[in-house]
PDB file of C-alpha atoms in Angstrom:
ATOM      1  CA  UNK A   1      36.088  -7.742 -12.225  1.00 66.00           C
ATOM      2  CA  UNK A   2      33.085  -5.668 -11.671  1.00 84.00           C
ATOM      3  CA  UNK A   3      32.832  -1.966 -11.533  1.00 88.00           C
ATOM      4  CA  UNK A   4      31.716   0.074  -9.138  1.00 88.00           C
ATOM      5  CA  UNK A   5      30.000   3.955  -8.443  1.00 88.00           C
ATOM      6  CA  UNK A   6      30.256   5.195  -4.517  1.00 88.00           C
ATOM      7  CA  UNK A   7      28.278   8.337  -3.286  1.00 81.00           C
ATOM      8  CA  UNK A   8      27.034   9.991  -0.157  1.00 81.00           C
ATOM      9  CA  UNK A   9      22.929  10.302  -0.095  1.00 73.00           C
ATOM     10  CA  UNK A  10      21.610  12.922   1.032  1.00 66.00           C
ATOM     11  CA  UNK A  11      21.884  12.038   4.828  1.00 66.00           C
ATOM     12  CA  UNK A  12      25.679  11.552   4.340  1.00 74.00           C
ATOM     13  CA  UNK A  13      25.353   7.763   4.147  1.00 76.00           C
ATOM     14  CA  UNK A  14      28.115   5.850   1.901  1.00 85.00           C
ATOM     15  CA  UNK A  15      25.959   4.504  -1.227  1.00 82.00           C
ATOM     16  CA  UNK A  16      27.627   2.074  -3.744  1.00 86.00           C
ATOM     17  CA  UNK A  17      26.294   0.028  -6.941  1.00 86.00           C
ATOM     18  CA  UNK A  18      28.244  -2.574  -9.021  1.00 89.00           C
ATOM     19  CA  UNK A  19      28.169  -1.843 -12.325  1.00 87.00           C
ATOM     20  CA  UNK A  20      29.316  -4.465 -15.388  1.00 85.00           C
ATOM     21  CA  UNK A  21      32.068  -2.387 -17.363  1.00 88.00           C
ATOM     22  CA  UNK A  22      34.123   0.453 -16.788  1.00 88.00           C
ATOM     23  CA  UNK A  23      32.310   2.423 -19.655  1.00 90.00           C
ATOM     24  CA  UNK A  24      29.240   1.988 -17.956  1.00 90.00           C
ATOM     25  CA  UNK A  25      30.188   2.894 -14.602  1.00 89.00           C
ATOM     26  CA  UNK A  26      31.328   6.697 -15.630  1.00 89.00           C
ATOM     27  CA  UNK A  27      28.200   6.872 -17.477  1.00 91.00           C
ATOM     28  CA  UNK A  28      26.184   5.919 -14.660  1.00 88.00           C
ATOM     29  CA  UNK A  29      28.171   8.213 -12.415  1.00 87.00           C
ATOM     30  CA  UNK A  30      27.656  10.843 -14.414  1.00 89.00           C
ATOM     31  CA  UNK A  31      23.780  10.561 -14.180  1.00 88.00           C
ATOM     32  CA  UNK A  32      24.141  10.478 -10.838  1.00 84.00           C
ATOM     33  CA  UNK A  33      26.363  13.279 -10.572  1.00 85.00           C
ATOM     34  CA  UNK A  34      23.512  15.497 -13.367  1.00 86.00           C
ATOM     35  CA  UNK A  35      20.850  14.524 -10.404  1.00 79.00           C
ATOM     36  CA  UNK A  36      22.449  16.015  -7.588  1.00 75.00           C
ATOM     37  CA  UNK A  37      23.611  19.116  -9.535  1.00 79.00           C
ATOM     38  CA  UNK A  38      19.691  19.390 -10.509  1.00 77.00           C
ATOM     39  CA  UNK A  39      18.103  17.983  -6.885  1.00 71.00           C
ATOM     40  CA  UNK A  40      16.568  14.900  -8.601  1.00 67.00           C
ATOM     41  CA  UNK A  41      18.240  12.138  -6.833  1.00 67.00           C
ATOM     42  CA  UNK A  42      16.081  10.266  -4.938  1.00 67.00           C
ATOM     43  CA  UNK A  43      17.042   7.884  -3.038  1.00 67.00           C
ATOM     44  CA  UNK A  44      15.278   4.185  -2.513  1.00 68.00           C
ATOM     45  CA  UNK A  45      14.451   3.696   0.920  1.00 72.00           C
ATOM     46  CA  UNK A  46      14.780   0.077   1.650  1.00 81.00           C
ATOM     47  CA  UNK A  47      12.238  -0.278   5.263  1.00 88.00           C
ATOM     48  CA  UNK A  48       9.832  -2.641   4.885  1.00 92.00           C
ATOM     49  CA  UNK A  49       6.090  -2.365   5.231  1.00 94.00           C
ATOM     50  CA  UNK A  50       6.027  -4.633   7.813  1.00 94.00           C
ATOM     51  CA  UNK A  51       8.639  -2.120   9.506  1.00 94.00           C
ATOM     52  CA  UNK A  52       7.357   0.772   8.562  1.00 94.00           C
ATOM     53  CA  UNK A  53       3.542  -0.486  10.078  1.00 95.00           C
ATOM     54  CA  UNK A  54       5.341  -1.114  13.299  1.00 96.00           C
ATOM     55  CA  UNK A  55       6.800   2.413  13.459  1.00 95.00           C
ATOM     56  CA  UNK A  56       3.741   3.972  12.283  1.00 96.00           C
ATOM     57  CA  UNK A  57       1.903   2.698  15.290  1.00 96.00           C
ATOM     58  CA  UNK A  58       4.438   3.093  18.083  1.00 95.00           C
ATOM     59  CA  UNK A  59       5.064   7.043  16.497  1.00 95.00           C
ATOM     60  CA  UNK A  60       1.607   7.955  15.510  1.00 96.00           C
ATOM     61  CA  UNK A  61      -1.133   5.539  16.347  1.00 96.00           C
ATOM     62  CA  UNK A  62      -0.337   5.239  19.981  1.00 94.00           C
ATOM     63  CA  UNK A  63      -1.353   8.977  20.718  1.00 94.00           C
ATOM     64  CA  UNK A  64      -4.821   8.049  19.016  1.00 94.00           C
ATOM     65  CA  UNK A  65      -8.222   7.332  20.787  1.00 96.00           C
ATOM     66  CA  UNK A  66      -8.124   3.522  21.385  1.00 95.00           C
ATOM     67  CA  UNK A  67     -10.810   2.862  18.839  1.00 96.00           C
ATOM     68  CA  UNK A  68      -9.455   4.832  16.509  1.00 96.00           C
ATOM     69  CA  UNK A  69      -6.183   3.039  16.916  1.00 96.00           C
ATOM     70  CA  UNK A  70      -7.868   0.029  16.374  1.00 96.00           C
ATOM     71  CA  UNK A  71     -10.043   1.402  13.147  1.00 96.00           C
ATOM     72  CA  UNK A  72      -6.451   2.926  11.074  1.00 97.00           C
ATOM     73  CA  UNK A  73      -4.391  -0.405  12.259  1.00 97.00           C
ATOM     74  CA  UNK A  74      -7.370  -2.690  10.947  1.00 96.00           C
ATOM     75  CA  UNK A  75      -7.130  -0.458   7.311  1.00 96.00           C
ATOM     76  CA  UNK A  76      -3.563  -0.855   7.118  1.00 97.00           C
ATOM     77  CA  UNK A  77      -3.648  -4.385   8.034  1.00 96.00           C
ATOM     78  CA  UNK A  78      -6.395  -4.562   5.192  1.00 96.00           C
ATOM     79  CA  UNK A  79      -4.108  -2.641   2.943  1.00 97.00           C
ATOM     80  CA  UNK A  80      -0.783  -4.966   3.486  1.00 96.00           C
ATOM     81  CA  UNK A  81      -3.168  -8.403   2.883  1.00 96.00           C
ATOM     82  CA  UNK A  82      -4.649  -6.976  -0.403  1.00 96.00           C
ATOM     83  CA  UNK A  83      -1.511  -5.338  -1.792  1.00 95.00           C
ATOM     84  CA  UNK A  84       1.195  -7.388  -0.214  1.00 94.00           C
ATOM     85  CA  UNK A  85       3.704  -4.232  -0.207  1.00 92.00           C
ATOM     86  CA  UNK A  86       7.219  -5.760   0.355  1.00 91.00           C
ATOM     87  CA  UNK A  87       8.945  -2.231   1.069  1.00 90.00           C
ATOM     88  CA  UNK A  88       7.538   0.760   1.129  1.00 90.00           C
ATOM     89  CA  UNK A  89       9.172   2.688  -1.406  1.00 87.00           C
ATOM     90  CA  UNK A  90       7.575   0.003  -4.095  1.00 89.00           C
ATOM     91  CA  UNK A  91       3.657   1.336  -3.474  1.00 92.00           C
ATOM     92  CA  UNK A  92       2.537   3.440  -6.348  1.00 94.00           C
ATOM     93  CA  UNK A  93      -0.682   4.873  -7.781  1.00 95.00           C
ATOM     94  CA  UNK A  94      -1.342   1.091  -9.287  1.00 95.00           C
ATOM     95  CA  UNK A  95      -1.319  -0.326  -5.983  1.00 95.00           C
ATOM     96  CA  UNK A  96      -3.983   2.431  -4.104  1.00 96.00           C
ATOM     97  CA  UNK A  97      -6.208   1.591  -7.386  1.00 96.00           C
ATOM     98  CA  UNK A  98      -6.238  -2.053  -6.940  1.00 96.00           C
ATOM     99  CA  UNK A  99      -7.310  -2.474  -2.811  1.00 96.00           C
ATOM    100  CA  UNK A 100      -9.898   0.401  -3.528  1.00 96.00           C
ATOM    101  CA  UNK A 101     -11.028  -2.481  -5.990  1.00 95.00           C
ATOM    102  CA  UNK A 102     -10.828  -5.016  -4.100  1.00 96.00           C
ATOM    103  CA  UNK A 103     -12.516  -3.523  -1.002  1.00 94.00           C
ATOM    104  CA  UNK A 104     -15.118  -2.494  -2.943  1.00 93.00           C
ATOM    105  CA  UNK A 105     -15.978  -6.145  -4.211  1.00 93.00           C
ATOM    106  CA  UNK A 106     -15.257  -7.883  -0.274  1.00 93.00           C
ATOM    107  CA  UNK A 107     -18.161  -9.481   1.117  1.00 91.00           C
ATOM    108  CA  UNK A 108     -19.775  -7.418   4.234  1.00 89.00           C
ATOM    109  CA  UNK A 109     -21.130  -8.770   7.393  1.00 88.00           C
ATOM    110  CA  UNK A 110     -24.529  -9.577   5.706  1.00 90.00           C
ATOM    111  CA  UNK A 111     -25.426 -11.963   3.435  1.00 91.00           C
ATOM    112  CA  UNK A 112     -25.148 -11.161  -0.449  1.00 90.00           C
ATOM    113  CA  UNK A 113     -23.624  -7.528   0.124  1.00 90.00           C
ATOM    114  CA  UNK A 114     -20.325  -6.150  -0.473  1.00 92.00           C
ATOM    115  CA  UNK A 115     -18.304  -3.354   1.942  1.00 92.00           C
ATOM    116  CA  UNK A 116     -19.970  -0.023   1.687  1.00 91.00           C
ATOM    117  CA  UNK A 117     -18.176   2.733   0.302  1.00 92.00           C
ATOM    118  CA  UNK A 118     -18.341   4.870   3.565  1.00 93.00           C
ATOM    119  CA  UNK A 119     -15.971   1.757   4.871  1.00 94.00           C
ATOM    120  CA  UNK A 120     -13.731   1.887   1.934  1.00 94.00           C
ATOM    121  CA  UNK A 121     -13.561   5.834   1.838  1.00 95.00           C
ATOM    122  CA  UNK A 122     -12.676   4.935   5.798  1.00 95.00           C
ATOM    123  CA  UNK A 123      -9.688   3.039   5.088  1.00 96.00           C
ATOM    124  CA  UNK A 124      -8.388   4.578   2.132  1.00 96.00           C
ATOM    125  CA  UNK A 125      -8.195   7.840   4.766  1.00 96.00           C
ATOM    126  CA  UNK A 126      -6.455   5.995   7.250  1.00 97.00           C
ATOM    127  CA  UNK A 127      -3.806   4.589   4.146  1.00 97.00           C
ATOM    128  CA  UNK A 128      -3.334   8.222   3.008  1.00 97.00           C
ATOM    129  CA  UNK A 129      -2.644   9.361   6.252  1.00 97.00           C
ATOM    130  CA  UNK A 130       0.481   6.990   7.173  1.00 97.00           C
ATOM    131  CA  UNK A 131       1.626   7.231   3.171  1.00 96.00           C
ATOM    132  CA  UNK A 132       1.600  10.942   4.166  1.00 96.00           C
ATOM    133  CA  UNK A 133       4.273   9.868   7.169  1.00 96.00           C
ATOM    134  CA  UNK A 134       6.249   7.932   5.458  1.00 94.00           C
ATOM    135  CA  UNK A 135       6.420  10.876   3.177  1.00 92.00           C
ATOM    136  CA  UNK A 136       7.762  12.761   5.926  1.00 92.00           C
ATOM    137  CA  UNK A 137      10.252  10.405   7.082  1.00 90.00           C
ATOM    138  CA  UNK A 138      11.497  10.035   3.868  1.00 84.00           C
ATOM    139  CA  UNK A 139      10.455   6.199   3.401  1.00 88.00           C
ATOM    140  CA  UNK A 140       8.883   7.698   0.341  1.00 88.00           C
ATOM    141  CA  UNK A 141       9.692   9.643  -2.683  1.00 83.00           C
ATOM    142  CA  UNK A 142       6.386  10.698  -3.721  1.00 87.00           C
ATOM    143  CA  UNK A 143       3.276   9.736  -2.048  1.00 93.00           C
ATOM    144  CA  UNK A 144       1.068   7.974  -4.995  1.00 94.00           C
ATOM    145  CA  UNK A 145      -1.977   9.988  -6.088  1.00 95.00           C
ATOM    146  CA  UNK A 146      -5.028   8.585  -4.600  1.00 94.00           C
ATOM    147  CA  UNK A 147      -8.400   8.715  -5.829  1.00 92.00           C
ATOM    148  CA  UNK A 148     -11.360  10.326  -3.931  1.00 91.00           C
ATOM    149  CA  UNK A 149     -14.177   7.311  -3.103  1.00 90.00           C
ATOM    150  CA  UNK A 150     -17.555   8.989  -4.013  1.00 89.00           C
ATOM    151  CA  UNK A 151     -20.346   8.109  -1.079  1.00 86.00           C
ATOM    152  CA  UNK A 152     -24.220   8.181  -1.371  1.00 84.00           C
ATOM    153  CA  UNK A 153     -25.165  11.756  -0.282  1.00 83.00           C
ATOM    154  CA  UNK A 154     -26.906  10.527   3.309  1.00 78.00           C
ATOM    155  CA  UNK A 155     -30.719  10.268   3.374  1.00 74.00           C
ATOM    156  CA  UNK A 156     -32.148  12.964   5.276  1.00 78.00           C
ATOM    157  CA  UNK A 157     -34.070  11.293   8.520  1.00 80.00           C
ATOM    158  CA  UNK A 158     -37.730  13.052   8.710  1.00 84.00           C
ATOM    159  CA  UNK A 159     -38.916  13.828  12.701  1.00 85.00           C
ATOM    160  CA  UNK A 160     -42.353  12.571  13.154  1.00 88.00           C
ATOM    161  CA  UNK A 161     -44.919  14.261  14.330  1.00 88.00           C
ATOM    162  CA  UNK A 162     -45.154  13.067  18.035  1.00 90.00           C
ATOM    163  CA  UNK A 163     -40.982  13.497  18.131  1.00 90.00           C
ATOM    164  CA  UNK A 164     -41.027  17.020  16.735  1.00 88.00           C
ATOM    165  CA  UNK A 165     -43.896  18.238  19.479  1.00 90.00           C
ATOM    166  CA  UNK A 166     -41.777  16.497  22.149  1.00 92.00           C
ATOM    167  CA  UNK A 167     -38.728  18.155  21.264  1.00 89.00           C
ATOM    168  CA  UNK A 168     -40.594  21.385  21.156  1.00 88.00           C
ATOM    169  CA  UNK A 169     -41.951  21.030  24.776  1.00 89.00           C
ATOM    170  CA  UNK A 170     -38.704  20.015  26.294  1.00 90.00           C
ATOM    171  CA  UNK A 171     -37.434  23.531  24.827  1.00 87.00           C
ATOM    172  CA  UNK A 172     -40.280  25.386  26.807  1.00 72.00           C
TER     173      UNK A 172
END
């Protein structure tokens, strides 16, 4: 007959876990008990990417500009292909790491190229930004550490000649 260790979370929910022996029940009861007394205990959320997406936009991304509605729901949709997050709580730092390496070898719209890093930076923002919320709504422990995307500094676009005396006229 299985053992078992019963607790309230933090949000006064009944928690239980079986546990093989009796032994190993008081000593996991005991760690549980040192990570309350200390304000370690963390609990696992269990809401699903897939879930938490849905939220996310009906919360959040429904108060946004249409486009830009469009833009953060096409990263995270990005995000959940490459990664393939089952629930939330599971992303870590290893998981950030490997879609901005993936984005970053996608094919682009034109032939032979690969997605800028301006798109990549893009969508890593948008990822960051609902990570952040699900920080907030406790769906998340610790948001992962995320690595800034370096961009090209952008070329500085000369005014000809003809443009710059134009310009100048109209402010006359």
């Amino acid at each position: 007959c299985p053992w078992s260790v019963g607790w309230y979370d933090a949000n006064g929910r009944k928690r239980s876990k079986k546990i093989g022996s009796k032994s190993m029940a008081e000593k996991y009861g005991r760690k549980l008990e040192g990570e309350f007394a200390a304000g370690l205990y963390q609990n696992e959320s269990k809401v699903t990417w897939a879930t938490f997406q849905e939220e996310y936009d009906r919360r959040v991304l429904s108060g946004l500009k249409p486009r830009s509605r469009v833009e953060c729901l096409h990263a995270l949709n990005n995000f959940a292909r490459i990664v393939q997050p089952h629930r939330i709580s599971a992303i870590k730092t290893a998981h950030i790491d490997h879609f901005i390496a993936t984005r970053r070898a996608a094919p682009a719209r034109k032939p032979n190229s690969t997605v800028s890093e301006y798109t990549v930076k893009k969508e890593l923002t948008s990822v960051k930004a609902a990570l952040n919320v699900a920080h907030e709504w406790e769906y998340l422990t610790k948001v992962p550490k995320i690595r800034k995307v370096k961009v090209p500094e952008a070329m500085p676009r000369p005014v000809t000649r003809e443009h710059f005396e134009a310009i100048y006229r109209a402010c006359d």
